[in-house]
mmCIF file of C-alpha atoms and ligand atoms in Angstrom:
data_model
loop_
_atom_site.group_PDB
_atom_site.id
_atom_site.type_symbol
_atom_site.label_atom_id
_atom_site.label_comp_id
_atom_site.label_asym_id
_atom_site.label_seq_id
_atom_site.Cartn_x
_atom_site.Cartn_y
_atom_site.Cartn_z
ATOM 1 C CA MET L 1 -9.356 -15.386 -1.621
ATOM 2 C CA ILE L 2 -12.065 -17.893 -0.715
ATOM 3 C CA LEU L 3 -12.217 -19.186 2.858
ATOM 4 C CA THR L 4 -14.998 -21.745 2.617
ATOM 5 C CA GLY L 5 -14.665 -24.273 5.437
ATOM 6 C CA TYR L 6 -12.734 -22.038 7.858
ATOM 7 C CA LYS L 7 -14.355 -21.209 11.178
ATOM 8 C CA VAL L 8 -13.229 -18.017 12.892
ATOM 9 C CA LEU L 9 -14.191 -16.609 16.291
ATOM 10 C CA ILE L 10 -13.734 -12.866 16.744
ATOM 11 C CA PHE L 11 -13.404 -12.374 20.490
ATOM 12 C CA GLY L 12 -13.805 -8.732 21.506
ATOM 13 C CA GLY L 13 -12.370 -5.873 19.478
ATOM 14 C CA ASP L 14 -13.471 -2.587 17.965
ATOM 15 C CA ASN L 15 -14.495 -1.134 14.597
ATOM 16 C CA ARG L 16 -11.489 -2.791 12.959
ATOM 17 C CA HIS L 17 -12.845 -6.173 13.976
ATOM 18 C CA LEU L 18 -16.234 -5.452 12.461
ATOM 19 C CA GLU L 19 -14.430 -4.965 9.165
ATOM 20 C CA ILE L 20 -12.407 -8.146 9.693
ATOM 21 C CA ALA L 21 -15.652 -10.037 10.392
ATOM 22 C CA ARG L 22 -17.336 -8.547 7.328
ATOM 23 C CA LEU L 23 -14.464 -9.347 4.988
ATOM 24 C CA LEU L 24 -13.859 -12.888 6.257
ATOM 25 C CA SER L 25 -17.572 -13.612 5.992
ATOM 26 C CA GLU L 26 -17.649 -12.118 2.486
ATOM 27 C CA ARG L 27 -14.902 -14.618 1.627
ATOM 28 C CA ASP L 28 -17.193 -17.386 2.894
ATOM 29 C CA ALA L 29 -15.519 -18.178 6.238
ATOM 30 C CA THR L 30 -17.936 -19.012 9.059
ATOM 31 C CA VAL L 31 -17.578 -16.019 11.355
ATOM 32 C CA VAL L 32 -18.779 -15.982 14.955
ATOM 33 C CA LEU L 33 -18.564 -12.865 17.125
ATOM 34 C CA ALA L 34 -18.341 -12.840 20.930
ATOM 35 C CA GLY L 35 -18.288 -9.609 22.919
ATOM 36 C CA TYR L 36 -20.616 -7.646 20.662
ATOM 37 C CA GLY L 37 -23.640 -7.434 22.993
ATOM 38 C CA ASN L 38 -24.228 -3.731 22.288
ATOM 39 C CA LEU L 39 -23.912 -3.858 18.543
ATOM 40 C CA ARG L 40 -26.994 -2.218 17.110
ATOM 41 C CA THR L 41 -26.754 -3.307 13.506
ATOM 42 C CA PRO L 42 -26.157 -7.016 13.035
ATOM 43 C CA LEU L 43 -23.443 -7.957 10.581
ATOM 44 C CA PRO L 44 -24.855 -9.925 7.670
ATOM 45 C CA GLY L 45 -23.615 -13.495 7.432
ATOM 46 C CA THR L 46 -22.129 -13.642 10.933
ATOM 47 C CA MET L 47 -23.364 -15.148 14.192
ATOM 48 C CA PHE L 48 -23.272 -13.760 17.707
ATOM 49 C CA LEU L 49 -22.336 -15.847 20.685
ATOM 50 C CA GLU L 50 -22.491 -15.163 24.430
ATOM 51 C CA THR L 51 -19.200 -16.211 26.029
ATOM 52 C CA GLU L 52 -21.088 -18.324 28.577
ATOM 53 C CA ALA L 53 -22.835 -20.094 25.729
ATOM 54 C CA ILE L 54 -19.593 -21.388 24.264
ATOM 55 C CA THR L 55 -19.539 -25.107 24.946
ATOM 56 C CA GLN L 56 -17.234 -27.390 23.019
ATOM 57 C CA GLU L 57 -16.740 -25.576 19.734
ATOM 58 C CA SER L 58 -14.005 -26.005 17.221
ATOM 59 C CA PHE L 59 -12.516 -22.889 15.625
ATOM 60 C CA HIS L 60 -9.602 -22.706 13.254
ATOM 61 C CA ALA L 61 -8.798 -19.189 14.347
ATOM 62 C CA LEU L 62 -9.428 -16.875 17.253
ATOM 63 C CA VAL L 63 -9.056 -13.164 16.492
ATOM 64 C CA LEU L 64 -8.319 -10.928 19.468
ATOM 65 C CA PRO L 65 -8.253 -7.110 19.738
ATOM 66 C CA ALA L 66 -5.124 -5.083 18.963
ATOM 67 C CA LYS L 67 -3.869 -5.269 22.555
ATOM 68 C CA GLY L 68 -4.563 -8.996 22.903
ATOM 69 C CA ALA L 69 -5.252 -9.744 26.550
ATOM 70 C CA ASP L 70 -4.011 -8.041 29.708
ATOM 71 C CA ASP L 71 -2.205 -9.791 32.572
ATOM 72 C CA ALA L 72 -5.504 -11.131 33.902
ATOM 73 C CA GLY L 73 -6.703 -12.354 30.508
ATOM 74 C CA VAL L 74 -9.135 -9.465 30.042
ATOM 75 C CA VAL L 75 -9.815 -8.668 26.421
ATOM 76 C CA ASP L 76 -11.012 -5.246 25.182
ATOM 77 C CA ALA L 77 -14.524 -5.293 23.787
ATOM 78 C CA LEU L 78 -15.762 -1.915 22.579
ATOM 79 C CA PHE L 79 -19.239 -3.231 21.854
ATOM 80 C CA ASP L 80 -19.886 -5.063 25.114
ATOM 81 C CA ALA L 81 -20.355 -3.906 28.681
ATOM 82 C CA GLN L 82 -19.497 -7.362 29.977
ATOM 83 C CA LYS L 83 -15.937 -8.281 30.806
ATOM 84 C CA LEU L 84 -14.444 -10.748 28.334
ATOM 85 C CA ILE L 85 -11.796 -13.074 29.708
ATOM 86 C CA LEU L 86 -9.648 -15.478 27.748
ATOM 87 C CA ASP L 87 -8.273 -18.258 29.925
ATOM 88 C CA ASP L 88 -7.156 -21.894 29.708
ATOM 89 C CA ALA L 89 -10.657 -23.291 30.228
ATOM 90 C CA LEU L 90 -12.164 -21.215 27.414
ATOM 91 C CA LEU L 91 -9.270 -21.848 25.059
ATOM 92 C CA LYS L 92 -9.653 -25.591 25.599
ATOM 93 C CA ARG L 93 -13.375 -25.389 24.879
ATOM 94 C CA LEU L 94 -12.713 -23.491 21.684
ATOM 95 C CA ALA L 95 -10.133 -25.996 20.398
ATOM 96 C CA VAL L 96 -8.494 -23.155 18.483
ATOM 97 C CA ARG L 97 -5.576 -23.776 16.109
ATOM 98 C CA ILE L 98 -4.276 -20.211 15.614
ATOM 99 C CA ILE L 99 -4.697 -17.063 17.714
ATOM 100 C CA PHE L 100 -4.349 -13.725 15.920
ATOM 101 C CA THR L 101 -3.696 -10.644 18.019
ATOM 102 C CA GLY L 102 -2.232 -7.192 17.395
ATOM 103 C CA ILE L 103 0.415 -7.424 20.078
ATOM 104 C CA ALA L 104 1.107 -10.210 22.559
ATOM 105 C CA GLY L 105 2.028 -9.704 26.193
ATOM 106 C CA THR L 106 3.378 -12.231 28.677
ATOM 107 C CA TYR L 107 -0.052 -13.607 29.663
ATOM 108 C CA LEU L 108 -1.125 -14.348 26.102
ATOM 109 C CA ARG L 109 2.215 -15.842 25.108
ATOM 110 C CA ALA L 110 2.193 -18.173 28.130
ATOM 111 C CA LEU L 111 -1.460 -19.126 27.563
ATOM 112 C CA ALA L 112 -0.843 -20.002 23.923
ATOM 113 C CA GLU L 113 2.282 -21.980 24.741
ATOM 114 C CA ARG L 114 0.606 -23.933 27.553
ATOM 115 C CA ASN L 115 -2.223 -24.895 25.239
ATOM 116 C CA GLY L 116 -0.075 -25.647 22.210
ATOM 117 C CA VAL L 117 -1.801 -22.994 20.098
ATOM 118 C CA ARG L 118 0.068 -20.997 17.467
ATOM 119 C CA LEU L 119 0.080 -17.275 18.329
ATOM 120 C CA ILE L 120 0.459 -14.654 15.607
ATOM 121 C CA PRO L 121 1.004 -11.046 16.759
ATOM 122 C CA LEU L 122 -0.017 -9.273 13.565
ATOM 123 C CA PHE L 123 1.683 -5.936 14.331
ATOM 124 C CA ASP L 124 5.081 -7.675 14.504
ATOM 125 C CA ARG L 125 4.774 -8.689 10.873
ATOM 126 C CA ASP L 126 6.369 -6.400 8.301
ATOM 127 C CA ASP L 127 3.465 -6.757 5.870
ATOM 128 C CA VAL L 128 0.971 -5.511 8.482
ATOM 129 C CA ALA L 129 3.290 -2.894 10.041
ATOM 130 C CA ILE L 130 4.269 -1.343 6.703
ATOM 131 C CA LEU L 131 0.667 -1.047 5.521
ATOM 132 C CA ASN L 132 -0.451 0.167 8.965
ATOM 133 C CA ALA L 133 2.095 2.968 8.659
ATOM 134 C CA ILE L 134 -0.149 4.550 6.011
ATOM 135 C CA PRO L 135 -3.138 5.283 8.300
ATOM 136 C CA THR L 136 -0.694 6.046 11.130
ATOM 137 C CA VAL L 137 0.951 8.780 9.076
ATOM 138 C CA GLU L 138 -2.375 10.149 7.820
ATOM 139 C CA GLY L 139 -3.498 10.349 11.459
ATOM 140 C CA ALA L 140 -0.236 12.060 12.439
ATOM 141 C CA LEU L 141 -0.713 14.687 9.739
ATOM 142 C CA ALA L 142 -4.333 15.250 10.799
ATOM 143 C CA LEU L 143 -3.274 15.771 14.430
ATOM 144 C CA THR L 144 -0.484 18.120 13.393
ATOM 145 C CA ILE L 145 -2.826 20.261 11.323
ATOM 146 C CA GLN L 146 -5.297 20.320 14.197
ATOM 147 C CA HIS L 147 -2.693 21.424 16.764
ATOM 148 C CA THR L 148 -0.618 23.945 14.822
ATOM 149 C CA ASP L 149 -1.230 27.333 13.244
ATOM 150 C CA PHE L 150 1.320 26.984 10.420
ATOM 151 C CA THR L 151 1.529 24.796 7.336
ATOM 152 C CA LEU L 152 3.451 21.557 7.097
ATOM 153 C CA HIS L 153 4.808 22.930 3.850
ATOM 154 C CA GLY L 154 7.948 24.859 4.700
ATOM 155 C CA ALA L 155 8.007 23.706 8.332
ATOM 156 C CA LYS L 156 11.320 22.559 9.772
ATOM 157 C CA THR L 157 10.588 19.002 10.781
ATOM 158 C CA VAL L 158 12.533 16.339 12.652
ATOM 159 C CA VAL L 159 11.559 12.654 12.460
ATOM 160 C CA LEU L 160 13.171 10.335 15.003
ATOM 161 C CA GLY L 161 13.490 6.684 13.996
ATOM 162 C CA PHE L 162 13.520 5.413 10.445
ATOM 163 C CA GLY L 163 11.661 2.140 10.665
ATOM 164 C CA ARG L 164 8.317 1.298 9.143
ATOM 165 C CA VAL L 165 6.483 4.341 10.523
ATOM 166 C CA GLY L 166 9.429 6.771 10.488
ATOM 167 C CA MET L 167 10.247 6.157 6.834
ATOM 168 C CA THR L 168 6.667 6.589 5.602
ATOM 169 C CA LEU L 169 6.252 9.671 7.757
ATOM 170 C CA ALA L 170 9.479 11.305 6.578
ATOM 171 C CA ARG L 171 8.696 10.544 2.936
ATOM 172 C CA THR L 172 5.157 11.956 3.218
ATOM 173 C CA LEU L 173 6.291 15.132 4.993
ATOM 174 C CA HIS L 174 9.026 15.641 2.384
ATOM 175 C CA ALA L 175 6.491 15.160 -0.414
ATOM 176 C CA ILE L 176 4.249 17.906 0.935
ATOM 177 C CA GLY L 177 7.098 20.360 1.205
ATOM 178 C CA SER L 178 8.389 20.087 4.784
ATOM 179 C CA ASP L 179 12.081 20.533 5.379
ATOM 180 C CA VAL L 180 12.681 17.071 6.892
ATOM 181 C CA ALA L 181 15.621 15.943 9.010
ATOM 182 C CA VAL L 182 15.797 12.277 10.062
ATOM 183 C CA GLY L 183 17.473 11.140 13.269
ATOM 184 C CA ALA L 184 18.610 7.505 13.261
ATOM 185 C CA ARG L 185 21.413 5.400 14.725
ATOM 186 C CA SER L 186 22.299 2.867 12.049
ATOM 187 C CA PRO L 187 24.524 3.673 9.067
ATOM 188 C CA GLU L 188 22.004 1.854 6.834
ATOM 189 C CA ASN L 189 19.144 4.100 7.921
ATOM 190 C CA LEU L 190 21.293 7.228 7.587
ATOM 191 C CA ALA L 191 22.311 6.135 4.092
ATOM 192 C CA ARG L 192 18.693 5.454 3.094
ATOM 193 C CA ALA L 193 17.644 8.894 4.354
ATOM 194 C CA THR L 194 20.388 10.451 2.210
ATOM 195 C CA GLU L 195 19.218 8.477 -0.821
ATOM 196 C CA MET L 196 15.675 9.807 -0.220
ATOM 197 C CA ARG L 197 17.009 13.373 -0.181
ATOM 198 C CA LEU L 198 16.133 13.838 3.480
ATOM 199 C CA ASN L 199 18.630 15.387 5.901
ATOM 200 C CA PRO L 200 19.995 12.570 8.051
ATOM 201 C CA PHE L 201 21.765 13.016 11.363
ATOM 202 C CA HIS L 202 22.987 10.627 14.020
ATOM 203 C CA LEU L 203 20.849 10.470 17.157
ATOM 204 C CA ALA L 204 23.946 11.364 19.172
ATOM 205 C CA ASP L 205 23.576 14.872 17.674
ATOM 206 C CA LEU L 206 19.887 15.198 18.527
ATOM 207 C CA LYS L 207 20.297 18.045 21.025
ATOM 208 C CA ASP L 208 21.913 20.243 18.383
ATOM 209 C CA ARG L 209 19.433 19.346 15.664
ATOM 210 C CA VAL L 210 16.200 20.345 17.409
ATOM 211 C CA ARG L 211 16.933 24.060 17.947
ATOM 212 C CA GLU L 212 15.186 25.216 14.775
ATOM 213 C CA ALA L 213 12.520 22.494 14.631
ATOM 214 C CA ASP L 214 8.886 23.525 14.262
ATOM 215 C CA LEU L 215 7.728 19.911 14.420
ATOM 216 C CA LEU L 216 9.281 16.913 16.125
ATOM 217 C CA TYR L 217 7.897 13.414 15.511
ATOM 218 C CA ASN L 218 9.137 10.505 17.572
ATOM 219 C CA THR L 219 8.753 6.859 16.512
ATOM 220 C CA ILE L 220 11.396 5.411 18.854
ATOM 221 C CA PRO L 221 9.917 3.474 21.793
ATOM 222 C CA HIS L 222 12.650 4.555 24.211
ATOM 223 C CA PRO L 223 13.272 7.742 26.221
ATOM 224 C CA ILE L 224 14.805 9.878 23.499
ATOM 225 C CA VAL L 225 13.119 13.276 23.645
ATOM 226 C CA THR L 226 14.556 13.984 27.062
ATOM 227 C CA ALA L 227 14.404 17.155 29.144
ATOM 228 C CA GLU L 228 17.846 18.067 27.763
ATOM 229 C CA VAL L 229 16.501 17.845 24.216
ATOM 230 C CA ILE L 230 13.277 19.704 24.990
ATOM 231 C CA ALA L 231 15.225 22.474 26.756
ATOM 232 C CA ARG L 232 16.815 23.382 23.416
ATOM 233 C CA MET L 233 13.572 23.484 21.435
ATOM 234 C CA LYS L 234 11.559 26.543 20.455
ATOM 235 C CA GLN L 235 8.552 27.148 22.674
ATOM 236 C CA THR L 236 6.333 27.248 19.603
ATOM 237 C CA ALA L 237 7.366 23.766 18.480
ATOM 238 C CA PHE L 238 4.934 20.851 18.439
ATOM 239 C CA ILE L 239 5.972 17.334 19.493
ATOM 240 C CA LEU L 240 3.977 14.330 18.317
ATOM 241 C CA ASP L 241 5.043 11.032 19.831
ATOM 242 C CA LEU L 242 3.885 8.004 17.862
ATOM 243 C CA ALA L 243 5.891 5.359 19.698
ATOM 244 C CA SER L 244 4.068 2.744 21.752
ATOM 245 C CA ALA L 245 3.091 3.820 25.281
ATOM 246 C CA PRO L 246 4.611 5.482 27.243
ATOM 247 C CA GLY L 247 6.339 7.008 24.190
ATOM 248 C CA GLY L 248 9.825 8.416 24.187
ATOM 249 C CA THR L 249 9.116 11.975 25.320
ATOM 250 C CA GLU L 250 9.543 13.602 28.711
ATOM 251 C CA PHE L 251 5.992 14.982 28.597
ATOM 252 C CA ARG L 252 6.164 16.484 32.066
ATOM 253 C CA PHE L 253 9.079 18.708 31.105
ATOM 254 C CA ALA L 254 7.520 19.657 27.768
ATOM 255 C CA GLU L 255 4.442 20.853 29.623
ATOM 256 C CA LYS L 256 6.592 22.786 32.091
ATOM 257 C CA ARG L 257 8.319 24.543 29.195
ATOM 258 C CA GLY L 258 4.981 25.312 27.559
ATOM 259 C CA ILE L 259 5.723 23.127 24.532
ATOM 260 C CA LYS L 260 2.732 21.245 23.193
ATOM 261 C CA ALA L 261 3.525 17.513 23.218
ATOM 262 C CA ILE L 262 1.080 14.697 22.517
ATOM 263 C CA LEU L 263 1.279 10.928 22.684
ATOM 264 C CA ALA L 264 -0.843 9.534 19.870
ATOM 265 C CA PRO L 265 -1.275 5.757 20.053
ATOM 266 C CA SER L 266 -3.506 3.490 17.923
ATOM 267 C CA LEU L 267 -3.982 5.938 15.066
ATOM 268 C CA PRO L 268 -4.955 3.346 12.415
ATOM 269 C CA GLY L 269 -7.870 2.178 14.562
ATOM 270 C CA LEU L 270 -8.921 5.767 15.231
ATOM 271 C CA VAL L 271 -8.610 7.386 11.826
ATOM 272 C CA ALA L 272 -9.118 4.479 9.432
ATOM 273 C CA PRO L 273 -10.658 1.425 11.147
ATOM 274 C CA LYS L 274 -11.939 0.047 7.851
ATOM 275 C CA THR L 275 -8.514 0.169 6.224
ATOM 276 C CA ALA L 276 -6.833 -1.153 9.364
ATOM 277 C CA GLY L 277 -9.380 -3.990 9.515
ATOM 278 C CA ARG L 278 -8.827 -4.843 5.858
ATOM 279 C CA ILE L 279 -5.048 -4.986 6.335
ATOM 280 C CA MET L 280 -5.510 -7.516 9.149
ATOM 281 C CA ALA L 281 -8.260 -9.508 7.389
ATOM 282 C CA ASP L 282 -6.080 -9.983 4.303
ATOM 283 C CA VAL L 283 -3.206 -11.342 6.374
ATOM 284 C CA ILE L 284 -5.464 -13.531 8.541
ATOM 285 C CA GLY L 285 -7.017 -15.062 5.414
ATOM 286 C CA GLN L 286 -3.646 -15.677 3.805
ATOM 287 C CA VAL L 287 -2.144 -17.210 6.956
ATOM 288 C CA LEU L 288 -5.136 -19.554 7.276
ATOM 289 C CA LEU L 289 -4.736 -20.717 3.690
ATOM 290 C CA ASP L 290 -0.954 -21.140 4.093
ATOM 291 C CA GLU L 291 -0.821 -22.735 7.521
ATOM 292 C CA LEU L 292 -4.063 -24.693 7.644
ATOM 293 C CA PRO L 293 -4.543 -25.771 4.042
ATOM 294 C CA LEU L 294 -8.134 -26.654 3.242
ATOM 295 C CA GLU L 295 -7.320 -30.273 2.421
ATOM 296 C CA ASN L 296 -5.964 -30.760 5.972
ATOM 297 C CA LEU L 297 -8.886 -29.048 7.683
ATOM 298 C CA SER L 298 -10.867 -31.078 10.159
HETATM 299 P P1 NAP U 1 10.315 -0.195 13.675
HETATM 300 O O1 NAP U 1 10.134 -0.483 12.227
HETATM 301 O O2 NAP U 1 10.877 -1.244 14.548
HETATM 302 O O3 NAP U 1 11.197 1.147 13.792
HETATM 303 C C1 NAP U 1 11.653 1.599 15.029
HETATM 304 C C2 NAP U 1 12.761 2.618 14.818
HETATM 305 O O4 NAP U 1 13.198 3.023 16.105
HETATM 306 C C3 NAP U 1 13.975 2.087 14.075
HETATM 307 O O5 NAP U 1 14.509 3.100 13.278
HETATM 308 C C4 NAP U 1 14.936 1.731 15.225
HETATM 309 O O6 NAP U 1 16.280 1.846 14.873
HETATM 310 C C5 NAP U 1 14.611 2.827 16.198
HETATM 311 N N1 NAP U 1 14.960 2.449 17.565
HETATM 312 C C6 NAP U 1 14.412 1.468 18.310
HETATM 313 N N2 NAP U 1 14.975 1.442 19.519
HETATM 314 C C7 NAP U 1 15.917 2.429 19.538
HETATM 315 C C8 NAP U 1 16.811 2.909 20.502
HETATM 316 N N3 NAP U 1 16.881 2.362 21.722
HETATM 317 N N4 NAP U 1 17.617 3.953 20.180
HETATM 318 C C9 NAP U 1 17.559 4.504 18.961
HETATM 319 N N5 NAP U 1 16.720 4.093 17.982
HETATM 320 C C10 NAP U 1 15.909 3.069 18.278
HETATM 321 O O7 NAP U 1 8.940 0.200 14.341
HETATM 322 P P2 NAP U 1 7.715 0.914 13.617
HETATM 323 O O8 NAP U 1 6.812 -0.112 13.048
HETATM 324 O O9 NAP U 1 8.218 2.025 12.774
HETATM 325 O O10 NAP U 1 6.947 1.507 14.885
HETATM 326 C C11 NAP U 1 7.580 2.515 15.655
HETATM 327 C C12 NAP U 1 6.806 2.719 16.951
HETATM 328 O O11 NAP U 1 5.515 3.223 16.631
HETATM 329 C C13 NAP U 1 6.552 1.434 17.745
HETATM 330 O O12 NAP U 1 6.614 1.733 19.117
HETATM 331 C C14 NAP U 1 5.151 1.035 17.348
HETATM 332 O O13 NAP U 1 4.520 0.261 18.356
HETATM 333 C C15 NAP U 1 4.515 2.391 17.213
HETATM 334 N N6 NAP U 1 3.348 2.473 16.336
HETATM 335 C C16 NAP U 1 2.461 3.428 16.672
HETATM 336 C C17 NAP U 1 1.363 3.639 15.893
HETATM 337 C C18 NAP U 1 0.414 4.736 16.287
HETATM 338 O O14 NAP U 1 -0.728 4.702 15.862
HETATM 339 N N7 NAP U 1 0.864 5.700 17.052
HETATM 340 C C19 NAP U 1 1.140 2.859 14.749
HETATM 341 C C20 NAP U 1 2.106 1.904 14.401
HETATM 342 C C21 NAP U 1 3.217 1.720 15.219
HETATM 343 P P3 NAP U 1 17.146 0.582 14.364
HETATM 344 O O15 NAP U 1 16.603 0.259 13.005
HETATM 345 O O16 NAP U 1 18.531 1.090 14.383
HETATM 346 O O17 NAP U 1 16.873 -0.522 15.364
#
């Protein structure tokens, strides 16, 4: 994939964005970084820009951090002490065509719409979410090993939700010898779990299915691991909630019962920023080629 002629501004971000910058630059895009004031080692082939120094610049793409921008337009920037803010005035100066973000909240959606800029929340895309499930599951296994004193092999395990993360997690646990039960609500997901030789059950039966569980993983972003569920679990069980904040677990009650329960967000960025960055860089490059073909570039 060659990106000669494309101009990309990476605005804030973390280690994943360093990898995105490196890969896009390697593919010959012009890559400019803003919000990297504390970066010790300069990235070859890229340029740094102070936000105040941005005058009228034209970028084909703006790449934001995983969380996009908060309700006040503030953008996370791990490598800068200064606050980065994305607002109408800056967006106009940048003359951006596409904004890439991990997730998009109300502020970012409204900002993009007002300014007629295409917004692409990468984590909503199946291609990104399915590949991101790999580092997510590796991180989940690492955390489990760290927080338990028994092997995953032979453990009685419950996985709640059978979407992109749940399926990869259940398959991986099964492959390393866990006794995996999958809680889902749709007949399709229950059928798929049967086909994969997992033990499916309907979420309506959750309370009865957790009694023997050594490990409970939640991927459902709704209150699902309620006090009623936790009350039936063994005190030695470990709960790992992977769903987006605030998760689906009644953490207060788990703590009261003495059951270890952890919310573990953003695992790809934590355990495999290079891989997570590559997954996003590949999609960003492909979207640029598809949606802004080189012959139409100005
Ligand atoms: P997904 O593909 O949409 O899967 C979500 C699953 O949850 C599906 O099985 C869905 O069932 C089920 N579900 C959703 N709402 C439900 C409800 N109200 N009641 C019962 N089941 C419900 O999502 P994903 O990509 O697997 O991601 C799962 C969660 O993990 C998300 O919150 C995501 O943000 C988060 N995530 C976390 C990390 C991390 O590092 N911790 C990494 C990636 C993603 P149906 O199919 O029946 O709708």
